[in-house]
Amino acid sequence: MSEGLIVHHLSVGPLQVNCFLVACQKTRETMVIDPGEEGPRILALAEREDLNITQIVNTHGHFDHIGANQNVIEATGAKLALHEADLPLLQNARNHAEVYGLTVTPSPEPDKLLKEGDTLAVGELSFKVFHLPGHSPGGICLLSKDHLFVGDALFAGSIGRTD
């Protein structure tokens, strides 16, 4: 663990998306990365660990990564960020989910559209945004010291998916 960085992992939703609650140890300010589903479970973890969710980042706009955006935003007032090239995916997530016989709660529009080189602050921590197209046009990864959050660009024991 990087100094001052708290990381909690949950596998959420029917596709078992990797959701992370990443927090500054000193301020308890927290970013949720890829809240794919199970908003109440994400919120319960934040409450149990005394974490203050202030922002959500979707590593890409596929339906399985955005399903709890609305729930977490309503409960916390968090701001949503997504790479600008994935805005159409976010906006059409319901139709994409239906192709797989699934449903998804529509996401609010992002408060911030990300691009290569942006930096996100979480308390005293900073995360650099890297544009990583391949799985989706606007896929990103987030780097904070020795932690890299990659969305679906890499899978454990696999190479990820380039759609």
Coordinates of N, CA, C and O in Angstrom, one line a residue:
M1 N 0.8 -1.2 0.0 CA 0.0 0.0 0.0 C 0.9 1.2 0.0 O 1.9 1.3 0.7
S2 N 0.6 2.2 -0.8 CA 1.3 3.5 -0.8 C 1.0 4.2 0.5 O 0.0 4.0 1.1
E3 N 2.0 5.0 0.9 CA 1.8 5.7 2.1 C 0.6 6.6 2.0 O 0.5 7.4 1.1
G4 N -0.3 6.5 3.0 CA -1.5 7.3 3.0 C -2.6 6.9 2.2 O -3.7 7.6 2.1
L5 N -2.5 5.8 1.4 CA -3.5 5.3 0.5 C -4.2 4.1 1.1 O -3.6 3.1 1.5
I6 N -5.6 4.2 1.2 CA -6.4 3.1 1.6 C -7.1 2.6 0.3 O -7.7 3.4 -0.4
V7 N -7.1 1.3 0.2 CA -7.8 0.7 -1.0 C -8.7 -0.5 -0.5 O -8.2 -1.4 0.2
H8 N -9.9 -0.4 -0.8 CA -10.9 -1.4 -0.6 C -11.4 -1.9 -1.9 O -11.7 -1.1 -2.8
H9 N -11.5 -3.3 -2.1 CA -12.0 -3.9 -3.3 C -13.3 -4.6 -3.1 O -13.4 -5.3 -2.1
L10 N -14.2 -4.5 -4.0 CA -15.4 -5.2 -4.0 C -15.6 -5.8 -5.5 O -15.4 -5.1 -6.4
S11 N -16.1 -7.0 -5.6 CA -16.6 -7.5 -6.9 C -18.1 -7.3 -6.9 O -18.8 -7.8 -6.0
V12 N -18.6 -6.5 -7.9 CA -20.0 -6.1 -7.9 C -20.7 -6.5 -9.1 O -20.1 -6.6 -10.2
G13 N -22.0 -6.7 -9.0 CA -22.9 -7.0 -10.2 C -22.8 -8.4 -10.7 O -21.9 -9.2 -10.3
P14 N -23.6 -8.7 -11.7 CA -23.7 -10.0 -12.3 C -22.4 -10.4 -13.0 O -22.1 -11.6 -13.2
L15 N -21.6 -9.4 -13.5 CA -20.4 -9.7 -14.2 C -19.2 -9.5 -13.3 O -18.0 -9.6 -13.8
Q16 N -19.4 -9.3 -12.0 CA -18.3 -9.3 -11.0 C -17.2 -8.3 -11.4 O -16.0 -8.6 -11.4
V17 N -17.7 -7.0 -11.6 CA -16.8 -5.9 -11.9 C -15.9 -5.6 -10.6 O -16.4 -5.6 -9.5
N18 N -14.7 -5.3 -10.9 CA -13.8 -4.8 -9.8 C -14.1 -3.4 -9.5 O -13.8 -2.5 -10.3
C19 N -14.7 -3.1 -8.3 CA -15.0 -1.8 -7.8 C -14.0 -1.5 -6.7 O -13.7 -2.3 -5.9
F20 N -13.4 -0.3 -6.7 CA -12.5 0.1 -5.7 C -12.9 1.4 -5.0 O -13.4 2.3 -5.6
L21 N -12.8 1.4 -3.7 CA -12.9 2.6 -2.9 C -11.5 3.0 -2.5 O -10.8 2.2 -1.8
V22 N -11.0 4.1 -3.0 CA -9.7 4.5 -2.8 C -9.7 5.8 -2.0 O -10.3 6.8 -2.4
A23 N -9.0 5.8 -0.9 CA -9.2 6.9 0.1 C -7.8 7.4 0.6 O -6.8 6.7 0.6
C24 N -7.8 8.7 0.9 CA -6.7 9.3 1.6 C -6.8 9.0 3.1 O -7.8 9.3 3.7
Q25 N -5.8 8.4 3.6 CA -5.8 7.9 5.0 C -6.0 9.1 6.0 O -6.7 9.0 6.9
K26 N -5.4 10.3 5.7 CA -5.5 11.4 6.6 C -6.8 12.1 6.5 O -7.4 12.4 7.6
T27 N -7.4 12.4 5.3 CA -8.6 13.1 5.2 C -9.8 12.2 5.1 O -11.0 12.8 5.3
R28 N -9.7 11.0 4.8 CA -10.8 10.0 4.5 C -11.6 10.3 3.3 O -12.6 9.7 3.0
E29 N -11.1 11.3 2.5 CA -11.8 11.6 1.2 C -11.6 10.4 0.3 O -10.5 9.8 0.3
T30 N -12.7 10.0 -0.4 CA -12.7 8.8 -1.1 C -13.2 8.9 -2.6 O -14.1 9.7 -2.8
M31 N -12.5 8.2 -3.5 CA -13.0 8.1 -4.9 C -13.4 6.7 -5.1 O -12.7 5.7 -4.7
V32 N -14.6 6.5 -5.7 CA -15.1 5.2 -6.0 C -14.7 5.0 -7.5 O -15.2 5.8 -8.3
I33 N -14.0 3.9 -7.8 CA -13.7 3.6 -9.2 C -14.6 2.4 -9.6 O -14.6 1.4 -9.0
D34 N -15.3 2.6 -10.7 CA -16.2 1.6 -11.3 C -17.2 1.0 -10.4 O -17.2 -0.2 -10.1
P35 N -18.2 1.8 -9.9 CA -19.3 1.3 -9.1 C -20.3 0.6 -10.0 O -21.3 1.1 -10.3
G36 N -20.0 -0.6 -10.4 CA -20.8 -1.3 -11.4 C -22.2 -1.7 -11.0 O -23.1 -1.7 -11.9
E37 N -22.4 -2.0 -9.8 CA -23.7 -2.3 -9.2 C -23.6 -2.3 -7.7 O -22.6 -1.9 -7.2
E38 N -24.7 -2.7 -7.1 CA -24.7 -2.9 -5.6 C -24.3 -1.6 -4.8 O -23.5 -1.6 -3.9
G39 N -25.0 -0.5 -5.2 CA -24.8 0.8 -4.5 C -24.9 0.7 -3.0 O -24.0 1.2 -2.3
P40 N -25.9 0.0 -2.5 CA -26.0 -0.1 -1.0 C -24.8 -0.8 -0.4 O -24.4 -0.4 0.7
R41 N -24.3 -1.8 -1.0 CA -23.1 -2.4 -0.5 C -21.9 -1.5 -0.5 O -21.1 -1.5 0.4
I42 N -21.7 -0.8 -1.6 CA -20.6 0.2 -1.7 C -20.7 1.2 -0.6 O -19.8 1.6 0.2
L43 N -21.9 1.8 -0.4 CA -22.2 2.8 0.6 C -22.0 2.3 2.0 O -21.5 3.0 2.9
A44 N -22.4 1.0 2.3 CA -22.2 0.4 3.6 C -20.7 0.2 3.9 O -20.3 0.5 5.1
L45 N -19.9 -0.1 3.0 CA -18.5 -0.2 3.2 C -17.9 1.1 3.5 O -17.1 1.3 4.5
A46 N -18.3 2.1 2.8 CA -17.8 3.5 3.1 C -18.2 3.9 4.5 O -17.4 4.5 5.2
E47 N -19.4 3.7 4.9 CA -19.9 4.1 6.2 C -19.1 3.3 7.3 O -18.7 3.9 8.3
R48 N -19.0 2.0 7.1 CA -18.3 1.1 8.1 C -16.8 1.6 8.3 O -16.3 1.6 9.4
E49 N -16.2 2.0 7.2 CA -14.8 2.4 7.2 C -14.6 3.9 7.5 O -13.5 4.4 7.4
D50 N -15.7 4.6 7.7 CA -15.7 6.1 7.9 C -15.0 6.8 6.7 O -14.1 7.7 6.9
L51 N -15.5 6.5 5.5 CA -14.9 7.1 4.3 C -15.9 8.1 3.7 O -17.1 7.8 3.7
N52 N -15.4 9.2 3.2 CA -16.3 10.3 2.7 C -16.1 10.3 1.2 O -15.2 10.8 0.6
I53 N -17.1 9.7 0.5 CA -17.1 9.6 -1.0 C -17.4 10.9 -1.6 O -18.4 11.5 -1.4
T54 N -16.4 11.5 -2.3 CA -16.6 12.8 -3.0 C -16.5 12.7 -4.5 O -16.9 13.7 -5.1
Q55 N -16.1 11.6 -5.0 CA -16.0 11.5 -6.5 C -16.1 10.0 -6.9 O -15.8 9.1 -6.2
I56 N -16.6 9.9 -8.1 CA -16.7 8.6 -8.8 C -16.0 8.7 -10.1 O -16.2 9.7 -10.8
V57 N -15.2 7.7 -10.5 CA -14.5 7.7 -11.8 C -14.9 6.3 -12.4 O -14.7 5.3 -11.8
N58 N -15.4 6.4 -13.6 CA -15.6 5.2 -14.5 C -14.4 5.1 -15.4 O -14.1 6.0 -16.1
T59 N -13.8 3.9 -15.3 CA -12.6 3.7 -16.2 C -13.0 3.6 -17.6 O -12.2 3.8 -18.5
H60 N -14.3 3.3 -17.8 CA -14.9 3.3 -19.2 C -16.4 3.3 -19.0 O -16.9 3.1 -17.9
G61 N -17.1 3.5 -20.1 CA -18.6 3.7 -20.0 C -19.5 2.5 -20.2 O -20.7 2.6 -20.3
H62 N -18.9 1.3 -20.2 CA -19.7 0.1 -20.3 C -20.7 -0.1 -19.2 O -20.4 0.3 -18.0
F63 N -21.9 -0.6 -19.5 CA -23.0 -0.8 -18.5 C -22.6 -1.4 -17.2 O -23.1 -1.1 -16.2
D64 N -21.7 -2.4 -17.3 CA -21.3 -3.2 -16.1 C -20.4 -2.4 -15.1 O -20.2 -2.8 -14.0
H65 N -19.9 -1.2 -15.6 CA -19.1 -0.4 -14.7 C -19.8 0.9 -14.2 O -19.2 1.6 -13.4
I66 N -21.0 1.1 -14.6 CA -21.7 2.4 -14.2 C -23.0 2.2 -13.5 O -23.6 3.2 -13.1
G67 N -23.4 1.0 -13.2 CA -24.7 0.7 -12.7 C -25.1 1.4 -11.3 O -26.2 1.6 -11.0
A68 N -24.1 1.6 -10.5 CA -24.4 2.3 -9.2 C -24.0 3.8 -9.1 O -24.1 4.4 -8.1
N69 N -23.7 4.3 -10.3 CA -23.3 5.8 -10.3 C -24.5 6.6 -9.7 O -24.2 7.4 -8.8
Q70 N -25.7 6.4 -10.2 CA -26.8 7.2 -9.7 C -27.0 7.0 -8.2 O -27.2 8.0 -7.5
N71 N -27.0 5.8 -7.7 CA -27.3 5.5 -6.3 C -26.2 6.2 -5.4 O -26.6 6.8 -4.4
V72 N -25.0 6.0 -5.8 CA -23.9 6.6 -4.9 C -23.9 8.1 -5.0 O -23.7 8.8 -4.0
I73 N -24.2 8.7 -6.2 CA -24.3 10.2 -6.3 C -25.4 10.7 -5.5 O -25.3 11.7 -4.7
E74 N -26.6 10.0 -5.5 CA -27.7 10.5 -4.7 C -27.4 10.5 -3.2 O -27.9 11.4 -2.5
A75 N -26.7 9.5 -2.8 CA -26.5 9.3 -1.4 C -25.4 10.2 -0.8 O -25.3 10.5 0.3
T76 N -24.4 10.6 -1.7 CA -23.2 11.3 -1.2 C -23.0 12.6 -1.8 O -22.2 13.4 -1.3
G77 N -23.6 12.9 -3.0 CA -23.3 14.2 -3.7 C -22.0 14.1 -4.4 O -21.5 15.2 -4.9
A78 N -21.4 12.9 -4.6 CA -20.2 12.8 -5.3 C -20.3 13.3 -6.7 O -21.3 13.3 -7.4
K79 N -19.1 13.7 -7.3 CA -19.0 14.2 -8.6 C -18.5 13.0 -9.5 O -17.7 12.2 -9.1
L80 N -19.0 13.0 -10.7 CA -18.8 11.9 -11.6 C -17.8 12.3 -12.7 O -18.0 13.4 -13.3
A81 N -16.8 11.4 -13.0 CA -15.8 11.7 -14.1 C -15.7 10.5 -15.0 O -15.7 9.4 -14.5
L82 N -15.5 10.8 -16.3 CA -15.4 9.8 -17.3 C -14.6 10.4 -18.5 O -14.7 11.6 -18.7
H83 N -13.8 9.6 -19.2 CA -13.2 10.1 -20.4 C -14.2 10.5 -21.4 O -15.2 9.9 -21.6
E84 N -13.9 11.7 -22.0 CA -14.8 12.3 -23.0 C -15.2 11.3 -24.1 O -16.3 11.4 -24.6
A85 N -14.3 10.4 -24.6 CA -14.6 9.6 -25.7 C -15.6 8.5 -25.3 O -16.1 7.8 -26.2
D86 N -15.9 8.2 -24.0 CA -16.8 7.2 -23.6 C -18.2 7.8 -23.2 O -19.0 7.0 -22.8
L87 N -18.4 9.0 -23.4 CA -19.7 9.6 -23.1 C -20.8 8.9 -23.9 O -21.9 8.6 -23.3
P88 N -20.7 8.6 -25.2 CA -21.8 7.9 -25.8 C -22.1 6.5 -25.2 O -23.2 6.1 -25.2
L89 N -21.1 5.8 -24.8 CA -21.3 4.5 -24.1 C -22.1 4.7 -22.8 O -23.0 3.9 -22.6
L90 N -21.7 5.7 -22.0 CA -22.4 6.0 -20.8 C -23.9 6.3 -21.1 O -24.8 5.8 -20.4
Q91 N -24.1 7.1 -22.1 CA -25.5 7.5 -22.4 C -26.3 6.4 -23.0 O -27.5 6.5 -22.9
N92 N -25.7 5.4 -23.6 CA -26.4 4.3 -24.2 C -26.3 3.0 -23.4 O -26.5 1.9 -24.0
A93 N -25.9 3.1 -22.2 CA -25.6 1.9 -21.4 C -26.8 0.9 -21.3 O -26.7 -0.3 -21.3
R94 N -28.0 1.5 -21.2 CA -29.2 0.7 -21.1 C -29.4 -0.2 -22.3 O -29.7 -1.4 -22.1
N95 N -29.2 0.3 -23.5 CA -29.4 -0.5 -24.7 C -28.3 -1.6 -24.8 O -28.5 -2.7 -25.2
H96 N -27.1 -1.2 -24.4 CA -26.0 -2.2 -24.4 C -26.3 -3.3 -23.4 O -26.0 -4.5 -23.7
A97 N -26.8 -3.0 -22.2 CA -27.1 -4.0 -21.2 C -28.2 -5.0 -21.7 O -28.1 -6.2 -21.5
E98 N -29.2 -4.4 -22.4 CA -30.3 -5.3 -23.0 C -29.8 -6.3 -24.0 O -30.3 -7.4 -24.1
V99 N -28.7 -6.0 -24.7 CA -28.1 -7.0 -25.6 C -27.7 -8.3 -24.9 O -27.8 -9.4 -25.4
Y100 N -27.3 -8.1 -23.6 CA -26.9 -9.2 -22.8 C -28.0 -9.8 -21.9 O -27.7 -10.6 -21.0
G101 N -29.2 -9.3 -22.1 CA -30.3 -9.7 -21.3 C -30.3 -9.1 -19.9 O -30.9 -9.7 -19.0
L102 N -29.6 -8.0 -19.7 CA -29.5 -7.4 -18.4 C -30.1 -6.0 -18.4 O -30.4 -5.5 -19.5
T103 N -30.2 -5.4 -17.2 CA -30.7 -4.0 -17.1 C -29.7 -3.3 -16.3 O -28.8 -3.8 -15.6
V104 N -29.7 -1.9 -16.4 CA -28.8 -1.1 -15.7 C -29.5 0.2 -15.4 O -30.3 0.7 -16.2
T105 N -29.3 0.8 -14.2 CA -29.8 2.1 -13.9 C -29.1 3.1 -14.7 O -27.8 3.1 -14.7
P106 N -29.8 4.0 -15.4 CA -29.1 5.0 -16.1 C -28.2 5.9 -15.2 O -28.6 6.2 -14.1
S107 N -27.1 6.3 -15.8 CA -26.2 7.2 -15.0 C -26.5 8.6 -15.3 O -26.8 9.0 -16.4
P108 N -26.2 9.4 -14.3 CA -26.2 10.9 -14.5 C -25.1 11.2 -15.5 O -24.2 10.5 -15.7
E109 N -25.2 12.4 -16.1 CA -24.1 12.9 -16.9 C -22.9 13.2 -16.1 O -23.0 13.6 -14.9
P110 N -21.7 13.1 -16.6 CA -20.5 13.4 -15.8 C -20.4 14.8 -15.5 O -20.8 15.7 -16.3
D111 N -19.8 15.1 -14.4 CA -19.5 16.5 -14.0 C -18.2 16.9 -14.6 O -17.9 18.1 -14.8
K112 N -17.3 15.9 -14.9 CA -16.0 16.2 -15.5 C -15.7 15.2 -16.6 O -15.9 14.0 -16.4
L113 N -15.3 15.7 -17.8 CA -14.9 14.8 -18.8 C -13.3 14.8 -18.8 O -12.7 15.8 -18.9
L114 N -12.8 13.6 -18.7 CA -11.4 13.4 -18.5 C -10.7 13.3 -19.8 O -11.3 12.9 -20.8
K115 N -9.3 13.6 -19.8 CA -8.5 13.4 -20.9 C -7.1 13.0 -20.4 O -6.8 13.2 -19.3
E116 N -6.3 12.5 -21.4 CA -4.9 12.2 -21.1 C -4.2 13.3 -20.3 O -4.3 14.4 -20.7
G117 N -3.5 12.9 -19.2 CA -2.7 13.9 -18.5 C -3.4 14.6 -17.4 O -2.8 15.3 -16.6
D118 N -4.7 14.5 -17.3 CA -5.4 15.1 -16.2 C -5.0 14.5 -14.9 O -4.5 13.4 -14.8
T119 N -5.1 15.3 -13.8 CA -4.8 14.8 -12.4 C -6.0 14.9 -11.6 O -6.7 16.0 -11.6
L120 N -6.4 13.9 -10.8 CA -7.5 13.9 -9.9 C -6.9 13.9 -8.5 O -6.1 13.1 -8.1
A121 N -7.4 14.8 -7.6 CA -7.0 14.8 -6.2 C -8.0 14.1 -5.4 O -9.2 14.3 -5.5
V122 N -7.5 13.3 -4.4 CA -8.3 12.7 -3.4 C -7.6 12.9 -2.1 O -6.6 12.3 -1.8
G123 N -8.1 13.9 -1.4 CA -7.5 14.4 -0.2 C -6.1 14.8 -0.5 O -5.9 15.7 -1.4
E124 N -5.0 14.2 0.1 CA -3.7 14.6 -0.2 C -3.0 13.7 -1.3 O -1.8 13.9 -1.6
L125 N -3.8 12.9 -1.9 CA -3.3 12.0 -2.9 C -3.6 12.6 -4.3 O -4.5 13.3 -4.5
S126 N -2.9 12.1 -5.3 CA -3.2 12.5 -6.7 C -3.1 11.3 -7.6 O -2.3 10.4 -7.3
F127 N -4.0 11.3 -8.6 CA -4.1 10.2 -9.5 C -3.9 10.8 -10.9 O -4.7 11.7 -11.3
K128 N -3.0 10.3 -11.7 CA -2.8 10.8 -13.1 C -3.6 9.9 -14.0 O -3.7 8.7 -13.9
V129 N -4.3 10.6 -14.9 CA -5.1 9.9 -15.9 C -4.3 9.6 -17.2 O -3.7 10.4 -17.7
F130 N -4.4 8.3 -17.6 CA -3.8 7.8 -18.8 C -4.9 7.3 -19.7 O -5.7 6.5 -19.3
H131 N -5.0 7.8 -20.9 CA -6.0 7.4 -21.9 C -5.5 6.0 -22.4 O -4.4 5.9 -22.9
L132 N -6.4 5.0 -22.4 CA -6.0 3.7 -22.7 C -7.1 3.1 -23.6 O -7.8 2.1 -23.2
P133 N -7.2 3.6 -24.8 CA -8.3 3.1 -25.7 C -7.9 1.6 -26.1 O -6.8 1.2 -26.1
G134 N -9.0 0.9 -26.4 CA -8.8 -0.5 -26.8 C -10.0 -1.3 -26.4 O -10.8 -1.7 -27.2
H135 N -10.3 -1.4 -25.1 CA -11.5 -2.0 -24.6 C -12.7 -1.1 -24.9 O -13.8 -1.6 -25.2
S136 N -12.5 0.2 -24.9 CA -13.5 1.1 -25.3 C -12.7 2.4 -25.8 O -11.5 2.5 -25.5
P137 N -13.4 3.2 -26.5 CA -12.7 4.4 -27.1 C -12.1 5.3 -26.0 O -11.0 5.9 -26.2
G138 N -12.7 5.4 -24.9 CA -12.3 6.3 -23.8 C -11.8 5.6 -22.6 O -11.9 6.2 -21.5
G139 N -11.3 4.4 -22.7 CA -10.8 3.7 -21.5 C -9.7 4.5 -20.9 O -8.9 5.1 -21.6
I140 N -9.6 4.4 -19.6 CA -8.5 5.1 -18.9 C -7.9 4.2 -17.8 O -8.6 3.2 -17.4
C141 N -6.8 4.5 -17.3 CA -6.2 4.0 -16.1 C -5.8 5.1 -15.2 O -5.6 6.2 -15.7
L142 N -5.7 4.9 -13.9 CA -5.4 5.9 -13.0 C -4.2 5.4 -12.2 O -4.2 4.3 -11.6
L143 N -3.2 6.3 -12.1 CA -1.9 5.9 -11.4 C -1.7 6.8 -10.2 O -1.7 8.1 -10.3
S144 N -1.5 6.2 -9.1 CA -1.1 6.9 -7.9 C 0.1 6.2 -7.3 O -0.1 5.1 -6.7
K145 N 1.3 6.8 -7.4 CA 2.5 6.2 -7.0 C 2.6 4.7 -7.5 O 2.8 4.5 -8.7
D146 N 2.5 3.7 -6.6 CA 2.7 2.3 -7.0 C 1.4 1.6 -7.2 O 1.4 0.4 -7.2
H147 N 0.3 2.3 -7.4 CA -1.0 1.7 -7.6 C -1.6 2.1 -9.0 O -1.6 3.3 -9.3
L148 N -1.9 1.2 -9.8 CA -2.5 1.4 -11.1 C -3.9 0.8 -11.2 O -4.0 -0.5 -11.0
F149 N -4.9 1.5 -11.5 CA -6.3 1.0 -11.6 C -6.6 1.0 -13.1 O -6.6 2.1 -13.7
V150 N -6.9 -0.2 -13.7 CA -6.9 -0.3 -15.1 C -8.2 -0.7 -15.7 O -8.3 -0.9 -16.9
G151 N -9.3 -0.7 -15.0 CA -10.6 -1.1 -15.5 C -10.5 -2.5 -16.2 O -10.0 -3.4 -15.6
D152 N -11.0 -2.6 -17.4 CA -11.0 -3.9 -18.2 C -9.8 -4.0 -19.1 O -9.8 -4.8 -20.0
A153 N -8.8 -3.1 -19.0 CA -7.6 -3.2 -19.9 C -6.8 -4.4 -19.6 O -6.2 -5.0 -20.5
L154 N -6.8 -4.9 -18.3 CA -6.2 -6.1 -17.9 C -7.1 -6.9 -17.0 O -7.9 -6.3 -16.2
F155 N -7.0 -8.2 -17.1 CA -7.8 -9.1 -16.2 C -6.8 -9.9 -15.4 O -5.8 -10.3 -16.0
A156 N -7.1 -10.3 -14.2 CA -6.3 -11.2 -13.4 C -6.1 -12.5 -14.2 O -7.1 -13.1 -14.5
G157 N -4.9 -12.9 -14.5 CA -4.7 -14.1 -15.2 C -5.0 -14.1 -16.6 O -5.0 -15.1 -17.3
S158 N -5.2 -12.9 -17.2 CA -5.6 -12.8 -18.6 C -5.1 -11.5 -19.1 O -4.5 -10.7 -18.4
I159 N -5.4 -11.2 -20.4 CA -4.9 -10.0 -21.0 C -5.9 -8.9 -21.1 O -5.6 -7.8 -21.6
G160 N -7.1 -9.1 -20.6 CA -8.2 -8.1 -20.7 C -8.9 -8.2 -22.1 O -8.7 -9.3 -22.8
R161 N -9.7 -7.3 -22.4 CA -10.4 -7.3 -23.7 C -10.2 -6.1 -24.5 O -10.3 -5.0 -24.0
T162 N -9.9 -6.3 -25.7 CA -9.9 -5.1 -26.7 C -11.1 -5.3 -27.6 O -11.0 -6.1 -28.5
D163 N -12.1 -4.5 -27.4 CA -13.3 -4.7 -28.2 C -13.2 -3.8 -29.4 O -14.1 -3.7 -30.2

